[in-house]
């Protein structure tokens, strides 16, 4: 496709991307429906017809089989799921007395209706994509048959798929896994936020619109309200910030100390930190939780030595508890940072340091102008991932403090993160609708922070090389 045939929008996109620009495929649905022959256009109704007409029997048969399978599914069960989705079911479980025995009649289950309804909607969207694939494939077969005398055979298509389009083949299964195990549950969770699925409506519930969002962002009190949400959100971001950057800078410090030429027994020190990684995290956290209890080993030893008169409130005072979980997280996270940074330090070109020393740079100038920029350039995606992981760091908070201390009547403790609060609302209290709202807000916060940070980092703007 030449630049003369590109639309103004594509020309602008081409100038912006430069060498990374990829021209749009000429085998579009629009071209197929306006320029294609009768077989290509009929492929919009009978999938694979255009391919079969060009002797691409395998590809055409597969497309046709998928269309038939979808039609059968919709006729057998899909239409029924869709018909119940607007009301989420209304038939309660009943029982009748027959010959002195109770006979139970099965009622509707709104969770099942919602799940199958969402899956059906997703399958309809997938069918729409398959429709576009069928039309484009038929048009491509038509164009190639006109240009080369015949459409590619099955063997030629298979060779092209494993060679010229190998990236599409390799990315198919991971993409399918993301759609099935990430996107689909996410859609189901988002849908749940607009229902009355709570501890009072565990079997049958209805759509309630934005009522749950009103509960979360209102100041009317209750187990979930705007004040409690803001409090948990602020603490979640504070925790994620300190848990990420304290681990990073302290891990950087220890890695650089170990990496110094004058440091002896480098392998021993690295092995010591590696051993802490080998111990399962939940074991370390549960041991620490037991040791820091009012009657735990730490308080008992301090009182026996006469250093304190009463037990330190590690998990009974809000400030103490928050500082405690941050410090304990250092024990868990620093070894990973040391291993990451050690590998980066050993790969920084030595000639950069030699040139800096010849120019008279001191150790601080070398660190700020060479070492730190290089580490930040390489580790920016890792830091964003770590920050995201700390926002959702369920293990450390739940296993260490359990969210305590928790005020009487509150659904969230002073050390609860959004993720542990969501867990309590759903598993402990059964308020799945409110938990879904918290999940949506967590997703929005993480998406905004991660995308804004990454798109403004050097790792995104200059992927080719470090400057």
XYZ file of C-alpha atoms in Angstrom:
467
model
C 0.000 0.000 0.000
C 1.594 3.291 -1.114
C 1.525 6.556 0.792
C -0.883 7.970 -1.791
C -3.554 5.451 -0.790
C -3.175 6.048 2.948
C -5.808 8.074 4.753
C -4.807 11.300 6.545
C -5.132 9.443 9.850
C -2.763 6.715 8.690
C -0.315 9.297 7.340
C -0.246 10.988 10.725
C 0.257 7.645 12.437
C 3.051 6.784 9.993
C 4.902 10.010 10.738
C 4.525 9.445 14.482
C 5.764 5.841 14.519
C 8.469 6.229 11.880
C 10.338 2.966 11.305
C 7.936 1.098 13.606
C 4.947 1.874 11.409
C 3.100 -1.102 9.931
C 0.686 -0.330 7.102
C -2.890 -1.581 7.483
C -3.748 -4.794 5.670
C -5.407 -4.341 2.260
C -7.570 -7.366 3.064
C -10.056 -5.465 5.202
C -13.721 -6.249 5.765
C -14.707 -3.047 3.994
C -12.710 -3.911 0.882
C -14.056 -7.456 0.959
C -17.694 -6.354 1.012
C -17.263 -3.584 -1.576
C -14.709 -5.121 -3.971
C -15.053 -8.846 -3.438
C -16.894 -11.213 -5.746
C -20.054 -13.126 -4.909
C -18.245 -15.930 -3.063
C -16.375 -13.444 -0.891
C -19.550 -11.573 -0.020
C -21.455 -14.774 0.690
C -18.681 -15.690 3.149
C -20.295 -13.167 5.457
C -23.257 -15.561 5.683
C -21.624 -18.953 5.099
C -18.217 -18.943 6.715
C -15.454 -20.446 4.605
C -17.432 -20.422 1.360
C -14.946 -18.132 -0.377
C -12.042 -20.321 0.775
C -13.730 -23.513 -0.407
C -14.442 -21.862 -3.787
C -10.660 -21.219 -4.089
C -9.854 -24.835 -3.131
C -8.786 -23.995 0.412
C -10.880 -26.861 1.722
C -9.296 -27.277 5.174
C -9.474 -23.604 6.091
C -12.989 -23.301 4.720
C -14.159 -26.436 6.561
C -12.742 -25.178 9.859
C -14.463 -21.804 9.516
C -17.747 -23.441 8.551
C -17.523 -25.914 11.447
C -16.978 -23.072 13.909
C -20.011 -21.247 12.560
C -22.180 -24.354 12.827
C -20.926 -25.014 16.364
C -21.834 -21.474 17.425
C -25.318 -21.714 15.892
C -25.930 -25.052 17.626
C -24.720 -23.650 20.942
C -26.994 -20.625 20.694
C -29.978 -22.779 19.726
C -29.423 -25.353 22.489
C -28.410 -23.208 25.471
C -26.950 -19.807 24.561
C -30.310 -18.196 23.770
C -31.683 -19.468 27.084
C -28.766 -17.944 29.011
C -29.269 -14.609 27.260
C -33.013 -14.598 27.915
C -32.456 -15.009 31.664
C -29.578 -12.508 31.880
C -31.757 -9.325 32.091
C -33.691 -10.668 35.103
C -31.043 -13.006 36.588
C -33.771 -15.504 37.409
C -36.807 -15.258 39.674
C -37.880 -18.834 40.421
C -37.206 -19.829 44.016
C -36.542 -23.360 45.117
C -39.820 -25.037 46.098
C -40.995 -28.211 47.745
C -44.174 -30.254 47.611
C -45.386 -33.108 49.759
C -45.792 -36.285 47.684
C -46.843 -39.526 49.433
C -45.540 -38.224 52.716
C -42.153 -37.174 51.315
C -40.910 -33.701 50.458
C -40.016 -33.344 46.790
C -37.850 -30.339 46.005
C -38.118 -28.431 42.746
C -34.984 -26.736 41.487
C -35.002 -22.952 41.390
C -32.872 -20.391 39.594
C -29.342 -19.572 40.668
C -28.440 -16.006 39.767
C -24.692 -16.626 40.001
C -24.878 -19.404 37.413
C -27.155 -17.331 35.180
C -24.794 -14.359 35.379
C -21.710 -16.500 34.702
C -23.205 -18.339 31.727
C -24.773 -15.137 30.429
C -21.425 -13.318 30.506
C -19.730 -16.286 28.811
C -22.398 -16.243 26.100
C -21.906 -12.522 25.492
C -18.147 -13.081 25.214
C -18.730 -15.934 22.769
C -20.948 -13.659 20.677
C -18.126 -11.103 20.596
C -15.702 -13.884 19.583
C -18.133 -14.923 16.851
C -18.122 -11.353 15.534
C -14.321 -11.525 15.332
C -14.604 -14.889 13.569
C -17.019 -13.312 11.083
C -14.450 -10.647 10.242
C -11.737 -13.308 9.914
C -13.925 -15.326 7.536
C -14.664 -12.349 5.281
C -11.054 -11.153 5.226
C -9.745 -14.661 4.592
C -12.117 -15.119 1.657
C -11.080 -11.776 0.161
C -7.403 -12.566 0.585
C -7.861 -15.926 -1.140
C -9.668 -14.150 -3.988
C -6.908 -11.538 -4.422
C -4.088 -14.085 -4.315
C -5.893 -16.376 -6.750
C -6.304 -13.432 -9.129
C -2.650 -12.360 -8.807
C -0.902 -15.749 -8.710
C -3.374 -18.021 -10.449
C -4.302 -19.950 -7.296
C -4.846 -19.351 -3.594
C -2.232 -20.678 -1.136
C -2.612 -24.365 -0.379
C -2.928 -25.759 3.137
C 0.765 -26.672 3.140
C 1.741 -23.157 2.027
C -0.490 -21.610 4.695
C 1.037 -23.872 7.330
C 4.561 -22.934 6.231
C 3.688 -19.242 6.313
C 2.167 -19.638 9.777
C 5.338 -21.221 11.136
C 7.664 -18.812 9.332
C 6.376 -15.420 8.208
C 3.600 -15.303 10.815
C 5.280 -17.326 13.519
C 4.754 -14.479 15.980
C 0.985 -14.832 15.571
C 1.179 -18.583 16.182
C 3.359 -18.179 19.280
C 1.158 -15.442 20.742
C -2.128 -17.273 20.140
C -2.127 -19.487 23.237
C -0.910 -16.757 25.655
C -3.527 -14.368 24.273
C -6.230 -17.021 24.588
C -5.119 -17.678 28.171
C -5.343 -13.976 29.019
C -8.834 -13.765 27.534
C -10.111 -16.876 29.358
C -8.385 -16.526 32.727
C -8.091 -12.731 33.049
C -10.514 -10.820 30.826
C -13.499 -13.142 31.301
C -13.276 -13.186 35.138
C -12.778 -9.413 35.056
C -15.989 -8.940 33.051
C -17.804 -11.270 35.463
C -16.532 -9.281 38.458
C -17.497 -5.952 36.881
C -20.980 -7.291 36.172
C -21.333 -8.419 39.791
C -20.784 -4.832 40.967
C -24.120 -3.842 39.449
C -26.152 -6.509 41.274
C -27.535 -7.026 44.790
C -25.342 -10.104 45.373
C -24.702 -9.846 49.134
C -25.128 -11.949 52.288
C -28.905 -11.457 52.143
C -29.181 -12.502 48.474
C -26.813 -15.419 47.950
C -29.025 -17.432 45.568
C -31.331 -14.941 43.843
C -30.385 -11.341 43.230
C -31.204 -8.582 40.738
C -29.547 -5.778 38.822
C -29.353 -2.593 40.899
C -27.380 -0.303 38.604
C -24.961 2.063 40.349
C -26.481 1.568 43.798
C -23.386 -0.252 45.117
C -21.114 2.543 43.926
C -23.373 4.960 45.787
C -22.853 2.961 48.996
C -19.089 2.965 48.607
C -18.851 6.695 47.871
C -21.507 7.922 50.303
C -21.037 9.132 53.874
C -24.203 7.502 55.180
C -22.289 5.086 57.387
C -22.621 1.321 57.150
C -19.918 -1.293 56.724
C -18.675 0.419 53.533
C -18.595 4.191 53.025
C -16.541 6.910 51.391
C -14.500 7.732 54.493
C -13.470 4.117 55.017
C -12.690 3.657 51.321
C -10.470 6.754 51.181
C -8.688 5.666 54.374
C -7.938 2.208 53.006
C -6.947 3.610 49.586
C -4.496 6.120 51.088
C -2.901 3.482 53.297
C -2.696 1.100 50.314
C -0.782 3.670 48.259
C 1.463 4.611 51.218
C 2.199 0.947 51.862
C 2.922 0.255 48.179
C 5.257 3.267 47.966
C 7.346 2.369 51.007
C 7.256 -1.371 50.322
C 8.537 -0.754 46.792
C 11.134 1.965 47.201
C 12.533 0.999 50.605
C 13.138 -2.479 49.222
C 14.676 -0.990 46.099
C 17.075 1.477 47.739
C 18.131 -0.815 50.590
C 18.539 -3.692 48.145
C 20.577 -1.374 45.901
C 22.773 -0.406 48.848
C 23.481 -4.004 49.892
C 24.040 -5.117 46.296
C 26.588 -2.357 45.713
C 28.365 -3.084 48.994
C 28.641 -6.776 48.121
C 29.709 -5.961 44.555
C 32.636 -3.745 45.666
C 36.103 -5.020 44.812
C 37.215 -4.787 48.437
C 34.307 -6.855 49.784
C 35.436 -10.366 50.697
C 33.344 -13.555 50.583
C 30.918 -12.179 47.993
C 29.513 -15.634 47.310
C 28.825 -16.200 51.015
C 26.866 -12.960 51.438
C 24.828 -13.590 48.302
C 24.122 -17.133 49.476
C 22.834 -15.785 52.799
C 20.285 -13.590 51.044
C 19.400 -16.409 48.652
C 18.590 -18.678 51.591
C 15.931 -16.236 52.794
C 14.307 -16.508 49.334
C 14.358 -20.304 49.549
C 12.254 -20.264 52.734
C 8.527 -20.136 51.824
C 7.188 -16.631 52.377
C 4.142 -17.724 54.348
C 6.388 -19.617 56.797
C 8.500 -16.515 57.493
C 5.413 -14.321 57.904
C 3.627 -16.704 60.270
C 6.791 -17.110 62.379
C 7.192 -13.325 62.558
C 3.521 -12.914 63.491
C 3.887 -15.399 66.348
C 7.098 -13.775 67.607
C 5.548 -10.274 67.656
C 2.397 -11.172 69.597
C 1.941 -9.622 73.099
C 3.048 -12.955 74.569
C 5.471 -13.739 71.734
C 9.202 -14.282 71.919
C 10.180 -10.649 71.190
C 8.047 -9.083 73.927
C 8.909 -11.793 76.459
C 12.642 -11.399 75.878
C 12.498 -7.609 76.100
C 10.536 -7.787 79.357
C 12.896 -10.401 80.812
C 15.866 -8.188 79.998
C 14.112 -5.277 81.687
C 14.048 -3.089 78.588
C 10.247 -2.693 78.619
C 7.568 -2.896 81.315
C 4.651 -3.944 79.076
C 4.284 -5.651 75.719
C 4.924 -3.497 72.678
C 1.730 -3.023 70.599
C 3.062 -4.414 67.333
C -0.411 -5.308 66.039
C -2.711 -3.552 68.505
C -1.739 0.057 67.714
C -2.391 1.391 64.217
C 0.916 3.246 63.804
C 2.950 0.409 65.280
C 1.174 -2.126 63.075
C 1.748 -0.154 59.868
C 5.430 0.415 60.601
C 5.810 -3.249 61.571
C 4.395 -4.642 58.324
C 6.599 -2.288 56.282
C 9.734 -3.356 58.156
C 8.928 -7.061 58.026
C 8.297 -6.735 54.302
C 11.912 -5.581 53.920
C 13.058 -8.980 55.166
C 10.913 -10.642 52.509
C 11.611 -8.304 49.579
C 15.223 -7.085 49.827
C 16.827 -10.401 48.723
C 14.913 -10.311 45.423
C 16.096 -6.751 44.769
C 19.693 -7.688 45.567
C 19.636 -10.476 42.993
C 18.098 -8.193 40.353
C 20.547 -5.355 40.869
C 23.570 -7.644 41.161
C 22.951 -8.907 37.649
C 22.583 -5.349 36.330
C 25.742 -4.091 38.070
C 27.784 -6.873 36.534
C 26.550 -5.935 33.051
C 27.265 -2.197 33.131
C 30.078 -1.618 30.573
C 33.376 -1.220 32.425
C 34.626 1.346 29.898
C 31.983 3.810 31.153
C 33.564 3.730 34.603
C 37.100 3.952 33.195
C 36.210 6.987 31.073
C 34.538 8.673 34.059
C 37.608 8.137 36.267
C 39.884 9.497 33.557
C 37.706 12.606 33.431
C 38.204 13.059 37.182
C 34.724 11.983 38.369
C 34.411 10.999 42.021
C 32.402 8.030 43.344
C 29.240 10.088 43.844
C 29.341 11.486 40.312
C 29.906 8.006 38.910
C 26.948 6.697 40.905
C 24.535 9.498 39.943
C 25.601 9.813 36.287
C 26.244 6.173 35.312
C 25.151 3.538 37.816
C 21.821 4.932 38.962
C 20.519 6.019 35.515
C 21.458 2.629 34.080
C 19.696 0.744 36.888
C 16.590 2.937 36.672
C 16.467 2.516 32.875
C 16.573 -1.273 33.155
C 14.434 -1.687 36.272
C 11.590 0.749 35.565
C 9.236 -1.994 34.315
C 10.255 -4.127 37.301
C 9.556 -1.287 39.739
C 6.128 -0.695 38.198
C 5.380 -4.411 38.452
C 6.592 -4.450 42.054
C 4.447 -1.439 42.945
C 1.436 -3.149 41.391
C 2.246 -6.348 43.260
C 2.519 -4.463 46.551
C -0.877 -2.824 46.048
C -2.220 -6.375 45.732
C 0.157 -7.861 48.320
C -2.355 -10.090 50.047
C 0.137 -12.464 51.684
C 2.176 -10.026 53.761
C -0.780 -8.158 55.243
C -3.168 -11.064 55.759
C -0.621 -13.535 57.134
C 1.267 -10.984 59.225
C -1.332 -8.671 60.751
C -4.640 -9.927 59.364
C -5.529 -6.266 58.817
C -5.477 -5.556 62.566
C -6.087 -3.479 64.528
C -9.722 -3.362 63.474
C -12.052 -0.805 65.114
C -15.287 -2.230 66.505
C -18.000 -2.303 63.847
C -15.633 -1.566 60.963
C -15.291 -3.887 58.002
C -11.634 -2.914 57.408
C -8.674 -2.834 59.768
C -5.997 -0.169 59.991
C -3.501 -2.279 58.016
C -5.996 -3.670 55.515
C -5.211 -3.033 51.861
C -7.889 -2.823 49.199
C -7.229 -6.457 48.303
C -7.535 -7.779 51.877
C -10.601 -5.617 52.438
C -12.113 -7.098 49.285
C -11.364 -10.584 50.642
C -13.097 -9.845 53.937
C -16.132 -8.338 52.225
C -16.567 -11.378 49.974
C -15.319 -14.473 51.819
C -16.026 -13.405 55.401
C -19.136 -11.255 54.990
C -20.561 -12.511 51.680
C -21.015 -8.999 50.212
C -19.765 -9.875 46.746
C -21.317 -6.802 45.120
C -19.412 -4.372 47.327
C -16.270 -6.444 46.937
C -16.634 -6.172 43.161
C -16.836 -2.374 43.439
C -13.616 -2.359 45.490
C -12.020 -4.617 42.869
C -12.990 -2.228 40.078
C -11.542 0.755 41.939
C -8.325 -1.182 42.630
C -8.028 -1.985 38.928
C -8.573 1.661 37.948
C -5.948 2.934 40.408
C -3.368 0.391 39.279
C -4.066 0.927 35.578
C -3.728 4.706 35.805
C -0.565 4.668 37.944
C 1.128 1.941 35.900
C 0.334 3.350 32.455
C 1.192 6.957 33.298
C 4.456 5.977 34.989
C 5.591 3.584 32.297
C 4.716 5.807 29.336
C 6.781 8.624 30.863
C 9.806 6.452 31.605
C 12.961 6.097 29.544
C 12.324 2.368 29.185
C 9.229 3.159 27.097
C 10.434 6.230 25.203
C 13.807 4.739 24.253
C 13.542 0.977 24.015
C 16.515 0.553 21.695
C 19.392 1.457 23.972
C 20.492 3.252 27.099
C 21.622 6.807 26.591
